[in-house]
Tab-separated table of C-alpha atoms and ligand atoms in Angstrom:
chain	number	residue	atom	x	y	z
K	1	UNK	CA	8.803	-46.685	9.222
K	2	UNK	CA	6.540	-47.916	6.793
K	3	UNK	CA	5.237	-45.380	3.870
K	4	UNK	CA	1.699	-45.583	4.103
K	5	UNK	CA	0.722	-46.850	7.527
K	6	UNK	CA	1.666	-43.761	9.469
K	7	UNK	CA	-0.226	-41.451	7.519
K	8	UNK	CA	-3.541	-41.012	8.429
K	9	UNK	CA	-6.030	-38.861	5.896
K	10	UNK	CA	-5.844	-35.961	8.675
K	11	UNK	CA	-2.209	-35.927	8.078
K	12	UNK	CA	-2.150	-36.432	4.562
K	13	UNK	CA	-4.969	-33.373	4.207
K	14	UNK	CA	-2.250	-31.124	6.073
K	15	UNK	CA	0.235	-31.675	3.773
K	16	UNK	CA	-1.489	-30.765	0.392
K	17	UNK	CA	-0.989	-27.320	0.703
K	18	UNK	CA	2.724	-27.762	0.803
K	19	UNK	CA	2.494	-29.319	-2.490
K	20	UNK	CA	0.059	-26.615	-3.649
K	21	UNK	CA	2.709	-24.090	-2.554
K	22	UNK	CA	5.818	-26.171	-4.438
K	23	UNK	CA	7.245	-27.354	-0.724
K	24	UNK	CA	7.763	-30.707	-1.748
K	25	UNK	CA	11.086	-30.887	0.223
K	26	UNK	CA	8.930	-30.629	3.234
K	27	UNK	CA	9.395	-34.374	4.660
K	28	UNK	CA	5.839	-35.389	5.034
K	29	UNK	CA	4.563	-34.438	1.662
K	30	UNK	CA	6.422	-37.794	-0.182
K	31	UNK	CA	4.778	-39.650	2.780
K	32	UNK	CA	1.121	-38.044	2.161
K	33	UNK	CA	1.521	-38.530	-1.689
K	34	UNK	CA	1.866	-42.008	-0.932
K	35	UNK	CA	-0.714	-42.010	0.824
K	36	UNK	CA	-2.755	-39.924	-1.371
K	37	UNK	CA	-2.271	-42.167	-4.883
K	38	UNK	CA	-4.390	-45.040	-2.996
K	39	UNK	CA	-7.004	-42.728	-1.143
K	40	UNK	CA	-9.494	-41.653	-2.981
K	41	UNK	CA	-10.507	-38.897	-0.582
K	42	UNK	CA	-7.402	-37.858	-0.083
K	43	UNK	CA	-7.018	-37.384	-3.912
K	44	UNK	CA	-10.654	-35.999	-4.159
K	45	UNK	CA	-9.347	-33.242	-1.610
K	46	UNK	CA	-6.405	-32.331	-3.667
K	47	UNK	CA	-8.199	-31.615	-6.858
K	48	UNK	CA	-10.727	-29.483	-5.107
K	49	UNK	CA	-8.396	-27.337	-3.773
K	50	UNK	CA	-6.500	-27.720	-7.363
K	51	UNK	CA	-10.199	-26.096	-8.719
K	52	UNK	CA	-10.186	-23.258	-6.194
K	53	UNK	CA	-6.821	-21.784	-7.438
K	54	UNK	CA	-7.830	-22.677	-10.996
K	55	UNK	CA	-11.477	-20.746	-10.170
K	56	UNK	CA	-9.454	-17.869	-8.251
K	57	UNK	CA	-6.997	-17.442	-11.210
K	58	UNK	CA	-9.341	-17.465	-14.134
K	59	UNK	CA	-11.250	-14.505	-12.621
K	60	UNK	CA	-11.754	-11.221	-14.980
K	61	UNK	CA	-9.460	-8.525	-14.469
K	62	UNK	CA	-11.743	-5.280	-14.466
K	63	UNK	CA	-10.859	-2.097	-16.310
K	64	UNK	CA	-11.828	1.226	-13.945
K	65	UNK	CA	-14.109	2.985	-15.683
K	66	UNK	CA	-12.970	6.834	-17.202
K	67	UNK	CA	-15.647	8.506	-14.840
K	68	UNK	CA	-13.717	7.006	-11.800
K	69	UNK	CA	-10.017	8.340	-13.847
K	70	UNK	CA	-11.245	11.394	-14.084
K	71	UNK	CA	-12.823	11.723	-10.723
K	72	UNK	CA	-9.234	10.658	-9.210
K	73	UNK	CA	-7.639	13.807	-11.557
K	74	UNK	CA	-10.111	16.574	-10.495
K	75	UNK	CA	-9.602	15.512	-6.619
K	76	UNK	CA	-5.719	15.415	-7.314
K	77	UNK	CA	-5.614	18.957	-8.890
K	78	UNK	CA	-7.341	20.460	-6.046
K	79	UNK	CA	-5.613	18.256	-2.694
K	80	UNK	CA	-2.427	19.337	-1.979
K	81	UNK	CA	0.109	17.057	-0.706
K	82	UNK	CA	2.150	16.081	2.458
K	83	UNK	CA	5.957	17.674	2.934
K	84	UNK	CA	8.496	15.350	2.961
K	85	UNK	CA	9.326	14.000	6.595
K	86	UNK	CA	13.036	14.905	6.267
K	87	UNK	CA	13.441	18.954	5.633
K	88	UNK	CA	13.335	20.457	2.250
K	89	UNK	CA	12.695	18.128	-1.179
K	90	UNK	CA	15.635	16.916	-2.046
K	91	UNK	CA	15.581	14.276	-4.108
K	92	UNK	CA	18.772	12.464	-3.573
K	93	UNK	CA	17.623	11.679	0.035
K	94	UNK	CA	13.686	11.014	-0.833
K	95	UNK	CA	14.770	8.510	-3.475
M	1	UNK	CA	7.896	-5.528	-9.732
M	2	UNK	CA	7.258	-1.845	-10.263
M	3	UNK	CA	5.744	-0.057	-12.893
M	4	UNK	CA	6.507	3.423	-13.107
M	5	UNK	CA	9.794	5.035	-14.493
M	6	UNK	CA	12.108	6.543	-11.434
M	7	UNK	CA	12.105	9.898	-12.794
M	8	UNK	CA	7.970	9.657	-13.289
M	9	UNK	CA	7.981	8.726	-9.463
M	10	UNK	CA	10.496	11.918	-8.277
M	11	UNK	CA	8.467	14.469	-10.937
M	12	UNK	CA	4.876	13.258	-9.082
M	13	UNK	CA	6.801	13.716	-5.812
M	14	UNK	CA	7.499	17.048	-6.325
M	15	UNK	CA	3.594	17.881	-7.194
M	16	UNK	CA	3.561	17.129	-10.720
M	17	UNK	CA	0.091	15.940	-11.528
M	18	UNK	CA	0.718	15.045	-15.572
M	19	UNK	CA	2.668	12.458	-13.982
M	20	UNK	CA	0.988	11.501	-11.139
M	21	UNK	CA	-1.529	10.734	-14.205
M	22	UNK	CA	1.149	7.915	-15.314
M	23	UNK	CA	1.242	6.767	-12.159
M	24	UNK	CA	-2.608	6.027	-12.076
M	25	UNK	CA	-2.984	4.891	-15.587
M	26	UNK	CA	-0.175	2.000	-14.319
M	27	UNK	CA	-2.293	1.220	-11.340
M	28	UNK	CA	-6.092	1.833	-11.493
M	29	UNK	CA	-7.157	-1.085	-13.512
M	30	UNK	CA	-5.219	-3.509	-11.203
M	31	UNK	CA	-6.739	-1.698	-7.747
M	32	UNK	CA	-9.910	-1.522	-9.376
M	33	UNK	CA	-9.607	-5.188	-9.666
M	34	UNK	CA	-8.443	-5.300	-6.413
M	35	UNK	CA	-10.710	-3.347	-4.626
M	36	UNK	CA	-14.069	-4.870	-6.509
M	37	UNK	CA	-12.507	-8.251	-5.578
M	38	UNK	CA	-12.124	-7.487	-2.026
M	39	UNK	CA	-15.565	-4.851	-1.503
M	40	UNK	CA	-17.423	-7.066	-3.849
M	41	UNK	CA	-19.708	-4.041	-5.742
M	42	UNK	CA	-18.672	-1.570	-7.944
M	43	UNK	CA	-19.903	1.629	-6.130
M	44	UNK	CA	-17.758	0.478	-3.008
M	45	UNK	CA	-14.882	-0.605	-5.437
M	46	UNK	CA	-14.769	3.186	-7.027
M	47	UNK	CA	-14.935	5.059	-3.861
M	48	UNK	CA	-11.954	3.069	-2.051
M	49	UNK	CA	-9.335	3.185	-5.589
M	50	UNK	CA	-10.446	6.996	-5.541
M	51	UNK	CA	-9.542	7.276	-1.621
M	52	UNK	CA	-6.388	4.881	-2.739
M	53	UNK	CA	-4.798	7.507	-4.976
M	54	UNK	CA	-4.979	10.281	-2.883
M	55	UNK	CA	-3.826	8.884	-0.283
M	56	UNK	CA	-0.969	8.060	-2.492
M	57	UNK	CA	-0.904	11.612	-3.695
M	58	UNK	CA	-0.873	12.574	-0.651
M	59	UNK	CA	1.817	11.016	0.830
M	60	UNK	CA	4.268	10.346	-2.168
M	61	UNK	CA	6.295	13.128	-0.903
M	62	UNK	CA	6.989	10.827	1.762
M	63	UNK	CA	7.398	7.450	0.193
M	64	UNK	CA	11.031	6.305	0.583
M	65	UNK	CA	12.537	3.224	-1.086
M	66	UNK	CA	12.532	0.882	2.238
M	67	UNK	CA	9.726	-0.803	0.156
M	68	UNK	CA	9.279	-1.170	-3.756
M	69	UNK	CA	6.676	1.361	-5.093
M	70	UNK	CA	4.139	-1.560	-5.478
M	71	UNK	CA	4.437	-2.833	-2.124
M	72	UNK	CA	3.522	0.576	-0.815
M	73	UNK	CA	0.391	1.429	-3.328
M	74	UNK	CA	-0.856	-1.689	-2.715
M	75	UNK	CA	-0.460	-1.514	1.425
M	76	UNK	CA	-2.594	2.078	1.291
M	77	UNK	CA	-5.042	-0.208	-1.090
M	78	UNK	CA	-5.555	-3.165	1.427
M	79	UNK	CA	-5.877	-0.639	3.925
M	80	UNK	CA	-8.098	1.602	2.191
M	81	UNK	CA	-10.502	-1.742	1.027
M	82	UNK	CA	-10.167	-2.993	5.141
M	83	UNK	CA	-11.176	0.452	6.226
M	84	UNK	CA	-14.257	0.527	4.034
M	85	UNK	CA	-14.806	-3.067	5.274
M	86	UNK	CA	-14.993	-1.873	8.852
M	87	UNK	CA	-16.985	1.208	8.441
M	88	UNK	CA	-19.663	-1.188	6.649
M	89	UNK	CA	-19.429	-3.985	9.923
M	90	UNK	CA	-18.058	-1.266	12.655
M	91	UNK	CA	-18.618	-3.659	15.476
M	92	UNK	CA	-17.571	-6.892	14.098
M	93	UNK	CA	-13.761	-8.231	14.142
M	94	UNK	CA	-12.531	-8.401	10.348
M	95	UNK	CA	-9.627	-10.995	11.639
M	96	UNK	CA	-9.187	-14.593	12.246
M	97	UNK	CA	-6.082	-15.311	14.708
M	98	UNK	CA	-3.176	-17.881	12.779
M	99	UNK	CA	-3.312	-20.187	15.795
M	100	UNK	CA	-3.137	-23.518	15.135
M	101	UNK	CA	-7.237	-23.967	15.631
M	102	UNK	CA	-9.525	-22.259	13.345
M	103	UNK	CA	-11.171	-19.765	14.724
M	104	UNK	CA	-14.738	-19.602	14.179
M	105	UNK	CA	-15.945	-16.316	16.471
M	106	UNK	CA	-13.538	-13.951	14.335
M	107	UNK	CA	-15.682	-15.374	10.610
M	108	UNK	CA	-17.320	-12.264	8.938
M	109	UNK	CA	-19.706	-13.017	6.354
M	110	UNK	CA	-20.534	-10.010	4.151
M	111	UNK	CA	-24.349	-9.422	2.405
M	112	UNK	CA	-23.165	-10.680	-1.293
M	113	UNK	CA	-26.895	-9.548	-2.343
M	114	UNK	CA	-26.406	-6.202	-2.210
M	115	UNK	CA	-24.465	-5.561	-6.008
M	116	UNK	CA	-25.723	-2.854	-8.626
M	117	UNK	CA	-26.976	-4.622	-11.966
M	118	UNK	CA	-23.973	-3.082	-13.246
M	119	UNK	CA	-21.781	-5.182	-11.310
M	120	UNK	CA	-23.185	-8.145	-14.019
M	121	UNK	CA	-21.677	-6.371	-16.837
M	122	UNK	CA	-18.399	-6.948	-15.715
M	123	UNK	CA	-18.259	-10.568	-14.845
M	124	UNK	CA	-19.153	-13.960	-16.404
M	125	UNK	CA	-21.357	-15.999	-14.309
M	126	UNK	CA	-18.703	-18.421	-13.172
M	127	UNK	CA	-16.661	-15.366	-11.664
M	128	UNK	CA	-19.557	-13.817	-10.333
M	129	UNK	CA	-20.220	-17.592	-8.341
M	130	UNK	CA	-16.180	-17.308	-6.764
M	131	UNK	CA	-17.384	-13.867	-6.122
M	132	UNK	CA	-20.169	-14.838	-3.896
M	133	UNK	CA	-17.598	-17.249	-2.112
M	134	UNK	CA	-15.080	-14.549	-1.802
M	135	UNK	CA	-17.644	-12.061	-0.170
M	136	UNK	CA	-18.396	-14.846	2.301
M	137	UNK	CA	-14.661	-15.488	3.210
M	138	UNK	CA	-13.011	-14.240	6.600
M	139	UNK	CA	-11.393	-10.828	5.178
M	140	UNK	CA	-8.024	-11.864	6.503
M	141	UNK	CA	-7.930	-14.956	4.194
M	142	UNK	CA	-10.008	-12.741	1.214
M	143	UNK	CA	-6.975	-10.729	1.236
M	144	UNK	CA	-4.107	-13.231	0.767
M	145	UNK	CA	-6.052	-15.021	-1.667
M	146	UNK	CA	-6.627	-11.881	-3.612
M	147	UNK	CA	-3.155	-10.929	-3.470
M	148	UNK	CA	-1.768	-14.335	-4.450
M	149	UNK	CA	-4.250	-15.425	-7.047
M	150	UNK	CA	-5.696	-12.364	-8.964
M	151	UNK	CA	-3.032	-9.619	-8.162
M	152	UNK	CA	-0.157	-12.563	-9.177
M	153	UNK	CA	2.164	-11.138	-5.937
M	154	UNK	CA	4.648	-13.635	-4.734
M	155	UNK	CA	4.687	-14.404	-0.981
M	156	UNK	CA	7.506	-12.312	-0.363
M	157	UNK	CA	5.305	-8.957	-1.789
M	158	UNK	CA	2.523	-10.523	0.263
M	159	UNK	CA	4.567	-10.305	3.155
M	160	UNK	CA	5.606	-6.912	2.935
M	161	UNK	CA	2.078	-5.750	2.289
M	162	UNK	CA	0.725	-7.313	5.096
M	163	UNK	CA	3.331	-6.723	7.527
M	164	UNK	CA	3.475	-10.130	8.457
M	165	UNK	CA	5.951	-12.974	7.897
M	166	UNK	CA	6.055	-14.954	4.862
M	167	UNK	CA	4.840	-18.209	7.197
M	168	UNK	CA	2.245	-15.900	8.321
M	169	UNK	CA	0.989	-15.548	4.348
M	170	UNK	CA	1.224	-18.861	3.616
M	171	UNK	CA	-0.891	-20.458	6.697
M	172	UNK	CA	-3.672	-17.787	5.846
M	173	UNK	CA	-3.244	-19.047	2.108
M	174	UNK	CA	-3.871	-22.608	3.273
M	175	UNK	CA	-7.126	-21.819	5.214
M	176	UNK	CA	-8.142	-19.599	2.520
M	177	UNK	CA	-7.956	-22.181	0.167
M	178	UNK	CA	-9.658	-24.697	2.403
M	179	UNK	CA	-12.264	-22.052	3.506
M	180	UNK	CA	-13.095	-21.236	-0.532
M	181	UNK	CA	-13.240	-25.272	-0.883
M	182	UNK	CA	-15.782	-25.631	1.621
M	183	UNK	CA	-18.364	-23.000	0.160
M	184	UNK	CA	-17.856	-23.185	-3.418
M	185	UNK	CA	-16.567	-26.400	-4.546
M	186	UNK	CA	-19.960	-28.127	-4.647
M	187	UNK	CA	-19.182	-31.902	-5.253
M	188	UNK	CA	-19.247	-33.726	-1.913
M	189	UNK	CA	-16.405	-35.855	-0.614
M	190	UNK	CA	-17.167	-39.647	-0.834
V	201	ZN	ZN1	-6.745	-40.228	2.832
């Protein structure tokens, strides 16, 4: 089997994610990179979805505002909670 | 990864609220995160980390270790932001099946127009742009993405959130990905 010639784009396409994810063992993905170095919409593809997870992980992490902390506090002093499922607390067993 | 002490964890069980307090201060910045990523407005965000903890307050007497401590706060959190999802669509399906076709009928697209001007404070414009893309994403991808991306889980924490297998996270990753390509990368292909 030739490298190259089997590969078609739609095949290629289903096999970036596997590299995304670090699968390069999976057998099509040294196939689909050969493929890939000598298509350029193949390529184009990859570093699109490359800019999504760079996008997704540059994203602010948010600080919850003190109103909402103590909001949650008031509620929790004043809701009572659940008994255990299994008899009395004992914390051995609930641990 | 957990992030509360044991004994913290056995002294909220029994109905100690100082540390149920430590307990919150290790999680509410990361639901709040969570939930504004997922809800996509701040009012919505507040309401469902609030419902979140007592829910976990609730029910820590019950919490046993089949699952880390994390993977359980964080199921009640998915659940809590899917719930508050649902009651805003009630008669819409929030899922997409994992065949092996897309499915198009089960694609929920949220209003992204309706945010508080307050919601601007807290991001630049950049995020607020993957925002507006995130909002329009099935919820079922959203979630994975949101989980894997901003929360940092691996697929294995993923998987025991979700209740699903770890193939089962990693197809929805794909689509997600592919999905969040299609409406916010904005160079065409040649
Ligand atoms: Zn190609």
């Amino acid at each position: 089997m030739k490298e190259g010639i089997l590969v078609t784009c739609e095949e290629a396409k289903q096999t970036l994610h596997f590299h995304l994810d670090g699968d390069d063992h999976h057998p099509h993905v040294k196939l689909a990179h050969h493929h890939r170095v000598t298509c350029a919409h193949c390529e184009a593809h990859l570093d699109q979805l490359k800019e999504v997870e760079r996008e997704l992980r540059s994203m602010v992490q948010l600080s919850a505002p003190c109103s909402l902390h103590e909001r949650i506090m008031k509620r929790v002093q004043s809701t009572p909670q659940k008994r255990p499922l299994y008899g009395s607390v004992d914390r051995g067993k609930l641990m | 990864m957990d992030h509360v002490a044991q004994g913290v964890l056995e002294e909220a069980q029994m109905g100690d609220v100082a540390a149920f307090e430590k307990i919150v201060n290790a999680y509410e910045n990361r639901l709040f995160t969570m939930a504004f990523r997922m809800l996509g407005n701040r009012t919505e965000a507040e309401d469902a980390v609030q419902e979140t903890f007592l829910r976990v307050y609730t029910n820590l007497p019950r919490y046993n270790e089949t699952y880390q401590f994390s993977t359980w706060i964080y199921r009640i959190a998915t659940n809590v932001c899917i719930d508050g999802l649902r009651k805003r669509r009630p008669h819409q399906s929030l899922d997409v099946d994992d065949g092996e076709e897309g499915n198009r009928d089960g694609y929920e697209r949220l209003a992204s127009d309706e945010q508080d001007p307050l919601d601007f404070v807290v991001q630049t414009e950049r995020c607020a742009d993957v925002q507006r893309a995130l909002n329009d994403l099935p919820v079922t991808y959203r979630t994975v993405l949101i989980l894997k991306y901003i929360q940092e889980l691996s697929l294995q924490e993923i998987s025991d959130i979700l209740h699903v297998p770890v193939t089962t996270v990693k197809t929805r990753i794909h689509r997600g990905r592919e999905a969040m390509k299609e409406r916010f990368v904005d160079v065409p292909v040649s």
